[in-house]
Short mmCIF file of C-alpha atoms in Angstrom, two decimals:
data_model
loop_
_atom_site.label_atom_id
_atom_site.label_comp_id
_atom_site.label_asym_id
_atom_site.label_seq_id
_atom_site.Cartn_x
_atom_site.Cartn_y
_atom_site.Cartn_z
CA UNK A 1474 -51.53 55.83 -57.53
CA UNK A 1475 -50.82 52.09 -57.57
CA UNK A 1476 -51.40 51.95 -61.33
CA UNK A 1477 -48.78 54.63 -61.98
CA UNK A 1478 -45.94 53.03 -60.00
CA UNK A 1479 -44.88 50.39 -62.56
CA UNK A 1480 -44.74 52.98 -65.34
CA UNK A 1481 -42.69 55.28 -63.13
CA UNK A 1482 -40.14 52.59 -62.40
CA UNK A 1483 -40.10 51.56 -66.07
CA UNK A 1484 -39.28 55.11 -67.12
CA UNK A 1485 -36.51 55.19 -64.49
CA UNK A 1486 -35.14 51.96 -65.87
CA UNK A 1487 -35.11 53.42 -69.39
CA UNK A 1488 -33.32 56.54 -68.13
CA UNK A 1489 -30.67 54.34 -66.54
CA UNK A 1490 -30.17 52.50 -69.82
CA UNK A 1491 -29.74 55.80 -71.67
CA UNK A 1492 -27.22 56.93 -69.04
CA UNK A 1493 -25.25 53.71 -69.51
CA UNK A 1494 -25.16 54.24 -73.27
CA UNK A 1495 -23.97 57.82 -72.80
CA UNK A 1496 -21.22 56.69 -70.43
CA UNK A 1497 -20.17 53.99 -72.90
CA UNK A 1498 -19.84 56.60 -75.63
CA UNK A 1499 -17.79 58.81 -73.36
CA UNK A 1500 -15.55 55.84 -72.56
CA UNK A 1501 -15.00 55.22 -76.25
CA UNK A 1502 -14.10 58.89 -76.74
CA UNK A 1503 -11.62 58.68 -73.88
CA UNK A 1504 -10.06 55.61 -75.40
CA UNK A 1505 -9.63 57.51 -78.66
CA UNK A 1506 -8.01 60.38 -76.79
CA UNK A 1507 -5.71 57.86 -75.12
CA UNK A 1508 -4.65 56.55 -78.49
CA UNK A 1509 -3.94 60.07 -79.62
CA UNK A 1510 -1.87 60.77 -76.53
CA UNK A 1511 0.26 57.72 -77.19
CA UNK A 1512 1.98 59.73 -79.93
CA UNK A 1513 2.85 62.62 -77.56
CA UNK A 1514 6.11 62.90 -75.58
CA UNK A 1515 6.72 60.36 -72.82
CA UNK A 1516 6.39 62.71 -69.85
CA UNK A 1517 3.13 64.31 -70.89
CA UNK A 1518 1.83 61.04 -72.13
CA UNK A 1519 2.32 59.33 -68.75
CA UNK A 1520 0.47 62.14 -66.99
CA UNK A 1521 -2.38 61.95 -69.42
CA UNK A 1522 -2.48 58.18 -69.11
CA UNK A 1523 -2.68 58.39 -65.32
CA UNK A 1524 -5.48 60.92 -65.52
CA UNK A 1525 -7.32 58.84 -68.03
CA UNK A 1526 -6.93 55.71 -65.93
CA UNK A 1527 -8.35 57.47 -62.91
CA UNK A 1528 -11.26 58.78 -64.97
CA UNK A 1529 -11.82 55.31 -66.43
CA UNK A 1530 -11.86 53.78 -62.95
CA UNK A 1531 -14.35 56.40 -61.81
CA UNK A 1532 -16.50 55.80 -64.87
CA UNK A 1533 -16.39 52.05 -64.28
CA UNK A 1534 -17.47 52.57 -60.70
CA UNK A 1535 -20.29 54.82 -61.84
CA UNK A 1536 -21.28 52.26 -64.44
CA UNK A 1537 -21.26 49.46 -61.86
CA UNK A 1538 -23.38 51.57 -59.56
CA UNK A 1539 -25.74 52.28 -62.44
CA UNK A 1540 -25.97 48.57 -63.22
CA UNK A 1541 -26.76 47.80 -59.59
CA UNK A 1542 -29.36 50.55 -59.53
CA UNK A 1543 -30.92 49.28 -62.74
CA UNK A 1544 -31.09 45.73 -61.40
CA UNK A 1545 -32.65 46.91 -58.14
CA UNK A 1546 -35.13 49.02 -60.09
CA UNK A 1547 -35.99 46.07 -62.29
CA UNK A 1548 -36.51 43.86 -59.22
CA UNK A 1549 -38.67 46.51 -57.58
CA UNK A 1550 -40.67 46.90 -60.78
CA UNK A 1551 -41.29 43.17 -60.95
CA UNK A 1552 -42.24 43.05 -57.27
CA UNK A 1553 -44.58 46.02 -57.64
CA UNK A 1554 -46.24 44.41 -60.63
CA UNK A 1555 -46.82 41.24 -58.65
CA UNK A 1556 -48.14 43.27 -55.73
CA UNK A 1557 -50.45 45.15 -58.08
CA UNK A 1558 -51.75 41.91 -59.55
CA UNK A 1559 -52.34 40.48 -56.06
CA UNK A 1560 -54.11 43.68 -55.03
CA UNK A 1561 -56.35 43.57 -58.09
CA UNK A 1562 -57.17 39.93 -57.38
CA UNK A 1563 -57.97 40.80 -53.77
CA UNK A 1564 -60.17 43.71 -54.86
CA UNK A 1565 -62.10 41.42 -57.19
CA UNK A 1566 -62.51 38.88 -54.39
CA UNK A 1567 -63.72 41.56 -51.98
CA UNK A 1568 -66.16 42.89 -54.59
CA UNK A 1569 -67.58 39.38 -55.03
CA UNK A 1570 -67.87 38.97 -51.26
CA UNK A 1571 -69.61 42.34 -50.98
CA UNK A 1572 -72.09 41.42 -53.71
CA UNK A 1573 -72.82 38.09 -52.02
CA UNK A 1574 -73.29 39.83 -48.67
CA UNK A 1575 -75.65 42.38 -50.19
CA UNK A 1576 -77.67 39.62 -51.85
CA UNK A 1577 -77.80 37.70 -48.57
CA UNK A 1578 -78.97 40.80 -46.73
CA UNK A 1579 -81.64 41.35 -49.37
CA UNK A 1580 -82.83 37.77 -48.93
CA UNK A 1581 -82.90 38.20 -45.17
CA UNK A 1582 -84.94 41.38 -45.53
CA UNK A 1583 -87.42 39.53 -47.73
CA UNK A 1584 -87.94 36.83 -45.12
CA UNK A 1585 -90.12 37.47 -42.09
CA UNK A 1586 -88.14 37.43 -38.80
CA UNK A 1587 -88.83 34.60 -36.40
CA UNK A 1588 -90.77 35.61 -33.24
CA UNK A 1589 -88.70 36.11 -30.13
CA UNK A 1590 -89.31 33.80 -27.22
CA UNK A 1591 -88.61 36.31 -24.49
CA UNK A 1592 -91.12 38.83 -23.17
CA UNK A 1593 -88.76 41.78 -23.69
CA UNK A 1594 -88.30 41.08 -27.39
CA UNK A 1595 -92.06 40.59 -27.85
CA UNK A 1596 -92.80 43.94 -26.19
CA UNK A 1597 -90.20 45.65 -28.38
CA UNK A 1598 -91.77 44.10 -31.48
CA UNK A 1599 -95.23 45.23 -30.37
CA UNK A 1600 -93.98 48.78 -29.82
CA UNK A 1601 -92.36 48.80 -33.26
CA UNK A 1602 -95.59 47.59 -34.89
CA UNK A 1603 -97.56 50.23 -33.01
CA UNK A 1604 -95.16 52.93 -34.17
CA UNK A 1605 -95.41 51.73 -37.74
CA UNK A 1606 -99.22 51.83 -37.55
CA UNK A 1607 -99.16 55.36 -36.10
CA UNK A 1608 -96.73 56.46 -38.78
CA UNK A 1609 -99.02 55.04 -41.46
CA UNK A 1610 -102.04 56.84 -40.01
CA UNK A 1611 -100.13 60.11 -39.79
CA UNK A 1612 -99.06 59.78 -43.39
CA UNK A 1613 -102.67 59.22 -44.42
CA UNK A 1614 -103.74 62.30 -42.45
CA UNK A 1615 -100.97 64.33 -44.04
CA UNK A 1616 -102.06 63.26 -47.52
CA UNK A 1617 -105.66 64.17 -46.65
CA UNK A 1618 -104.60 67.59 -45.34
CA UNK A 1619 -102.49 68.27 -48.40
CA UNK A 1620 -105.47 67.34 -50.58
CA UNK A 1621 -107.67 69.74 -48.59
CA UNK A 1622 -105.07 72.46 -48.94
CA UNK A 1623 -104.97 71.98 -52.70
CA UNK A 1624 -108.76 72.11 -52.85
CA UNK A 1625 -108.82 75.31 -50.81
CA UNK A 1626 -106.22 76.85 -53.09
CA UNK A 1627 -108.34 75.98 -56.12
CA UNK A 1628 -111.36 77.37 -54.34
CA UNK A 1629 -109.53 80.63 -53.54
CA UNK A 1630 -108.52 80.96 -57.19
CA UNK A 1631 -112.09 80.36 -58.38
CA UNK A 1632 -113.41 82.76 -55.74
CA UNK A 1633 -111.02 85.47 -56.88
CA UNK A 1634 -112.09 84.86 -60.48
CA UNK A 1635 -115.72 85.04 -59.45
CA UNK A 1636 -115.15 88.30 -57.54
CA UNK A 1637 -113.40 89.80 -60.53
CA UNK A 1638 -116.34 88.78 -62.70
CA UNK A 1639 -118.71 90.42 -60.26
CA UNK A 1640 -116.68 93.61 -60.36
CA UNK A 1641 -116.88 93.55 -64.13
CA UNK A 1642 -120.64 93.05 -63.92
CA UNK A 1643 -120.90 95.92 -61.44
CA UNK A 1644 -118.92 98.14 -63.73
CA UNK A 1645 -121.21 97.12 -66.60
CA UNK A 1646 -124.25 97.86 -64.52
CA UNK A 1647 -122.86 101.26 -63.69
CA UNK A 1648 -122.24 102.00 -67.39
CA UNK A 1649 -125.96 102.33 -68.58
CA UNK A 1650 -127.61 105.75 -68.72
CA UNK A 1651 -128.96 107.55 -65.68
CA UNK A 1652 -132.62 106.63 -66.16
CA UNK A 1653 -131.80 102.90 -66.13
CA UNK A 1654 -129.63 103.32 -63.02
CA UNK A 1655 -132.46 104.92 -61.17
CA UNK A 1656 -134.80 102.12 -62.23
CA UNK A 1657 -132.90 99.26 -60.51
CA UNK A 1658 -130.76 100.57 -57.63
CA UNK A 1659 -132.55 98.36 -55.11
CA UNK A 1660 -131.81 95.21 -57.06
CA UNK A 1661 -128.15 96.16 -57.33
CA UNK A 1662 -127.88 96.73 -53.59
CA UNK A 1663 -129.51 93.37 -52.88
CA UNK A 1664 -127.16 91.61 -55.28
CA UNK A 1665 -124.14 93.34 -53.78
CA UNK A 1666 -125.20 92.45 -50.24
CA UNK A 1667 -125.80 88.83 -51.28
CA UNK A 1668 -122.39 88.64 -52.89
CA UNK A 1669 -120.79 90.18 -49.83
CA UNK A 1670 -122.44 87.59 -47.59
CA UNK A 1671 -121.21 84.79 -49.83
CA UNK A 1672 -117.75 86.28 -49.78
CA UNK A 1673 -117.73 86.47 -45.98
CA UNK A 1674 -118.91 82.85 -45.73
CA UNK A 1675 -116.16 81.75 -48.07
CA UNK A 1676 -113.59 83.70 -46.06
CA UNK A 1677 -114.79 82.08 -42.81
CA UNK A 1678 -114.63 78.63 -44.43
CA UNK A 1679 -111.08 79.35 -45.57
CA UNK A 1680 -110.13 80.46 -42.05
CA UNK A 1681 -111.61 77.25 -40.60
CA UNK A 1682 -109.67 75.20 -43.14
CA UNK A 1683 -106.44 76.98 -42.21
CA UNK A 1684 -107.04 76.35 -38.51
CA UNK A 1685 -107.74 72.68 -39.21
CA UNK A 1686 -104.55 72.46 -41.24
CA UNK A 1687 -102.56 74.08 -38.42
CA UNK A 1688 -104.08 71.63 -35.90
CA UNK A 1689 -103.22 68.65 -38.09
CA UNK A 1690 -99.66 69.90 -38.52
CA UNK A 1691 -99.34 70.33 -34.75
CA UNK A 1692 -100.63 66.78 -34.24
CA UNK A 1693 -98.14 65.53 -36.82
CA UNK A 1694 -95.24 67.27 -35.04
CA UNK A 1695 -96.38 65.87 -31.68
CA UNK A 1696 -96.64 62.39 -33.20
CA UNK A 1697 -93.14 62.69 -34.65
CA UNK A 1698 -91.79 63.72 -31.25
CA UNK A 1699 -93.59 60.76 -29.70
CA UNK A 1700 -92.08 58.44 -32.32
CA UNK A 1701 -88.60 59.72 -31.45
CA UNK A 1702 -89.29 59.26 -27.74
CA UNK A 1703 -90.55 55.71 -28.33
CA UNK A 1704 -87.49 54.92 -30.42
CA UNK A 1705 -85.31 56.02 -27.51
CA UNK A 1706 -87.41 53.86 -25.19
CA UNK A 1707 -86.93 50.92 -27.55
CA UNK A 1708 -83.18 51.40 -27.40
CA UNK A 1709 -83.36 51.55 -23.60
CA UNK A 1710 -85.48 48.36 -23.55
CA UNK A 1711 -82.94 46.63 -25.74
CA UNK A 1712 -80.11 47.66 -23.42
CA UNK A 1713 -82.11 46.46 -20.38
CA UNK A 1714 -82.84 43.18 -22.11
CA UNK A 1715 -79.18 42.57 -22.91
CA UNK A 1716 -78.13 43.50 -19.36
CA UNK A 1717 -80.79 41.20 -17.88
CA UNK A 1718 -79.65 38.38 -20.11
CA UNK A 1719 -76.04 38.96 -18.97
CA UNK A 1720 -77.22 38.97 -15.32
CA UNK A 1721 -79.11 35.72 -15.94
CA UNK A 1722 -76.01 34.12 -17.41
CA UNK A 1723 -73.92 35.27 -14.45
CA UNK A 1724 -76.59 33.99 -12.03
CA UNK A 1725 -76.66 30.62 -13.79
CA UNK A 1726 -72.89 30.44 -13.55
CA UNK A 1727 -73.09 31.29 -9.85
CA UNK A 1728 -75.77 28.62 -9.34
CA UNK A 1729 -73.54 26.05 -11.02
CA UNK A 1730 -70.65 27.06 -8.75
CA UNK A 1731 -72.89 26.73 -5.67
CA UNK A 1732 -74.14 23.35 -6.85
CA UNK A 1733 -70.53 22.23 -7.24
CA UNK A 1734 -69.78 23.51 -3.71
CA UNK A 1735 -72.82 21.67 -2.30
CA UNK A 1736 -71.75 18.49 -4.09
CA UNK A 1737 -68.26 18.91 -2.64
CA UNK A 1738 -69.68 19.39 0.88
CA UNK A 1739 -71.87 16.32 0.49
CA UNK A 1740 -68.84 14.36 -0.67
CA UNK A 1741 -66.95 15.56 2.42
CA UNK A 1742 -69.89 14.52 4.61
CA UNK A 1743 -69.93 11.05 3.06
CA UNK A 1744 -66.16 10.87 3.55
CA UNK A 1745 -66.54 11.64 7.25
CA UNK A 1746 -69.22 8.95 7.50
CA UNK A 1747 -66.76 6.37 6.13
CA UNK A 1748 -64.22 7.39 8.77
CA UNK A 1749 -66.66 7.28 11.69
CA UNK A 1750 -65.34 6.30 15.15
CA UNK A 1751 -67.04 5.21 18.40
CA UNK A 1752 -67.71 8.90 19.21
CA UNK A 1753 -69.79 9.45 16.03
CA UNK A 1754 -73.40 10.65 16.05
CA UNK A 1755 -76.33 9.12 14.13
CA UNK A 1756 -78.49 11.58 12.12
CA UNK A 1757 -81.99 10.87 10.78
CA UNK A 1758 -83.35 13.36 8.18
CA UNK A 1759 -86.91 12.35 7.43
CA UNK A 1760 -87.04 9.49 4.94
CA UNK A 1761 -83.31 9.76 4.15
CA UNK A 1762 -80.83 7.04 5.17
CA UNK A 1763 -78.90 7.50 8.44
CA UNK A 1764 -75.76 9.59 8.19
CA UNK A 1765 -72.80 9.75 10.53
CA UNK A 1766 -70.81 12.91 11.13
CA UNK A 1767 -67.84 12.78 13.47
CA UNK A 1768 -67.66 15.54 16.00
CA UNK A 1769 -63.87 15.69 15.61
CA UNK A 1770 -64.26 16.19 11.84
CA UNK A 1771 -66.79 18.99 12.42
CA UNK A 1772 -64.36 20.74 14.76
CA UNK A 1773 -61.60 20.42 12.15
CA UNK A 1774 -63.92 21.97 9.50
CA UNK A 1775 -64.46 25.05 11.74
CA UNK A 1776 -61.81 27.85 11.62
CA UNK A 1777 -58.77 27.13 13.77
CA UNK A 1778 -58.59 28.82 17.13
CA UNK A 1779 -62.41 29.31 17.46
CA UNK A 1780 -64.79 27.30 19.62
CA UNK A 1781 -68.57 27.18 19.68
CA UNK A 1782 -70.58 28.96 22.31
CA UNK A 1783 -71.84 27.49 25.53
CA UNK A 1784 -75.36 26.48 26.42
CA UNK A 1785 -77.63 25.75 23.50
CA UNK A 1786 -75.01 27.06 21.00
CA UNK A 1787 -72.04 24.92 22.10
CA UNK A 1788 -70.70 21.53 21.01
CA UNK A 1789 -69.65 18.89 23.54
CA UNK A 1790 -65.88 18.44 23.59
CA UNK A 1791 -64.78 15.00 22.44
CA UNK A 1792 -61.99 14.99 25.04
CA UNK A 1793 -64.54 14.56 27.83
CA UNK A 1794 -65.17 11.03 26.67
CA UNK A 1795 -68.91 11.48 26.37
CA UNK A 1796 -71.05 10.53 23.35
CA UNK A 1797 -73.32 13.25 21.95
CA UNK A 1798 -76.19 10.83 22.31
CA UNK A 1799 -75.79 10.92 26.12
CA UNK A 1800 -75.25 14.68 26.45
CA UNK A 1801 -77.86 17.45 26.45
CA UNK A 1802 -79.20 17.88 22.87
CA UNK A 1803 -80.01 21.40 21.56
CA UNK A 1804 -78.42 23.05 18.53
CA UNK A 1805 -74.94 21.78 19.32
CA UNK A 1806 -74.79 18.47 17.39
CA UNK A 1807 -74.09 19.93 13.87
CA UNK A 1808 -72.19 23.10 13.02
CA UNK A 1809 -71.69 25.23 9.87
CA UNK A 1810 -67.96 25.32 8.99
CA UNK A 1811 -68.23 28.93 7.76
CA UNK A 1812 -70.32 30.89 10.29
CA UNK A 1813 -70.25 28.27 13.14
CA UNK A 1814 -74.06 28.20 13.40
CA UNK A 1815 -75.26 25.06 15.17
CA UNK A 1816 -78.10 22.73 14.15
CA UNK A 1817 -79.87 19.82 15.83
CA UNK A 1818 -79.47 16.19 14.84
CA UNK A 1819 -82.86 16.32 13.08
CA UNK A 1820 -81.82 19.33 10.96
CA UNK A 1821 -79.44 17.68 8.51
CA UNK A 1822 -81.25 18.95 5.39
CA UNK A 1823 -81.42 22.45 6.88
CA UNK A 1824 -77.67 22.29 7.48
CA UNK A 1825 -76.95 21.50 3.80
CA UNK A 1826 -79.25 24.34 2.64
CA UNK A 1827 -77.64 26.75 5.10
CA UNK A 1828 -74.11 25.76 3.97
CA UNK A 1829 -75.12 26.32 0.31
CA UNK A 1830 -76.39 29.84 1.13
CA UNK A 1831 -73.62 30.72 3.60
CA UNK A 1832 -70.78 29.86 1.20
CA UNK A 1833 -72.01 32.22 -1.54
#
């Protein structure tokens, strides 16, 4: 369709030019008629002149409109030609890109794929190789069965030919005179019985071959169904692998967020150590350096309006003017800012691990 558009507009442009020429000829004829009317009486001549002027004005308007239309058609024709050229250039470029892509795909098919590092991809590759091996074995069995079928067909044809020959021989044996028939009837019966036994053996062999062929075909159909089932399993394994990889990525992102939160909490703990006051507590965590956490800062980190429990779960109030070192020590020296669980002064590392898990 795109190749026919420029020709269509060109023909329209030619039609417009012919219309302009026709209108020009009509204008010349009208001018001649005007000259002829100049010799008529004044009254009629003025009427005719007015009519002719109106017609001339109308013709000029029509001619101007035709000129505008022709110019627009010429512009559209030029634009369409440029568009067609650009489209042809684009098509050539796309064809080159397609050829390059096909060649690249062919090169990639010729190269052996690199082994996957993950266990899921390795299992999928092993299943694919197993399916390919089973498919190859089934094809070999099918070729063998088809060869057997062809042999049995040739054997059936030769058997039929042999039976027909025997019938001919029997008819020939029946043709001699009566004395000769009576001389060898026993031999004929023995030969007929022998031939019948051979025929029955051949028929049984053919039946066994047909049963074997049916069994092989059933095994082939079952193998094809198994191949389809394994292909579906492969697709499911691929989906599971992609989902597990997405879960791993999300888990890694979550671990990074938790590590950032733990780093922030440690920074807050170090900040509270710098702002320690006389009511601060000294914490020893194994071989780590001593750390100071202010009890007032711990109470500010807890939710507003909530206090710790009494007994072994409660914190000593700083307003009582007592140092935590002099009060009864249980699990009330350190407190989680999220769930308000208390820890002892020897459980600093456990507090950080609990805060990392509790803030998830």
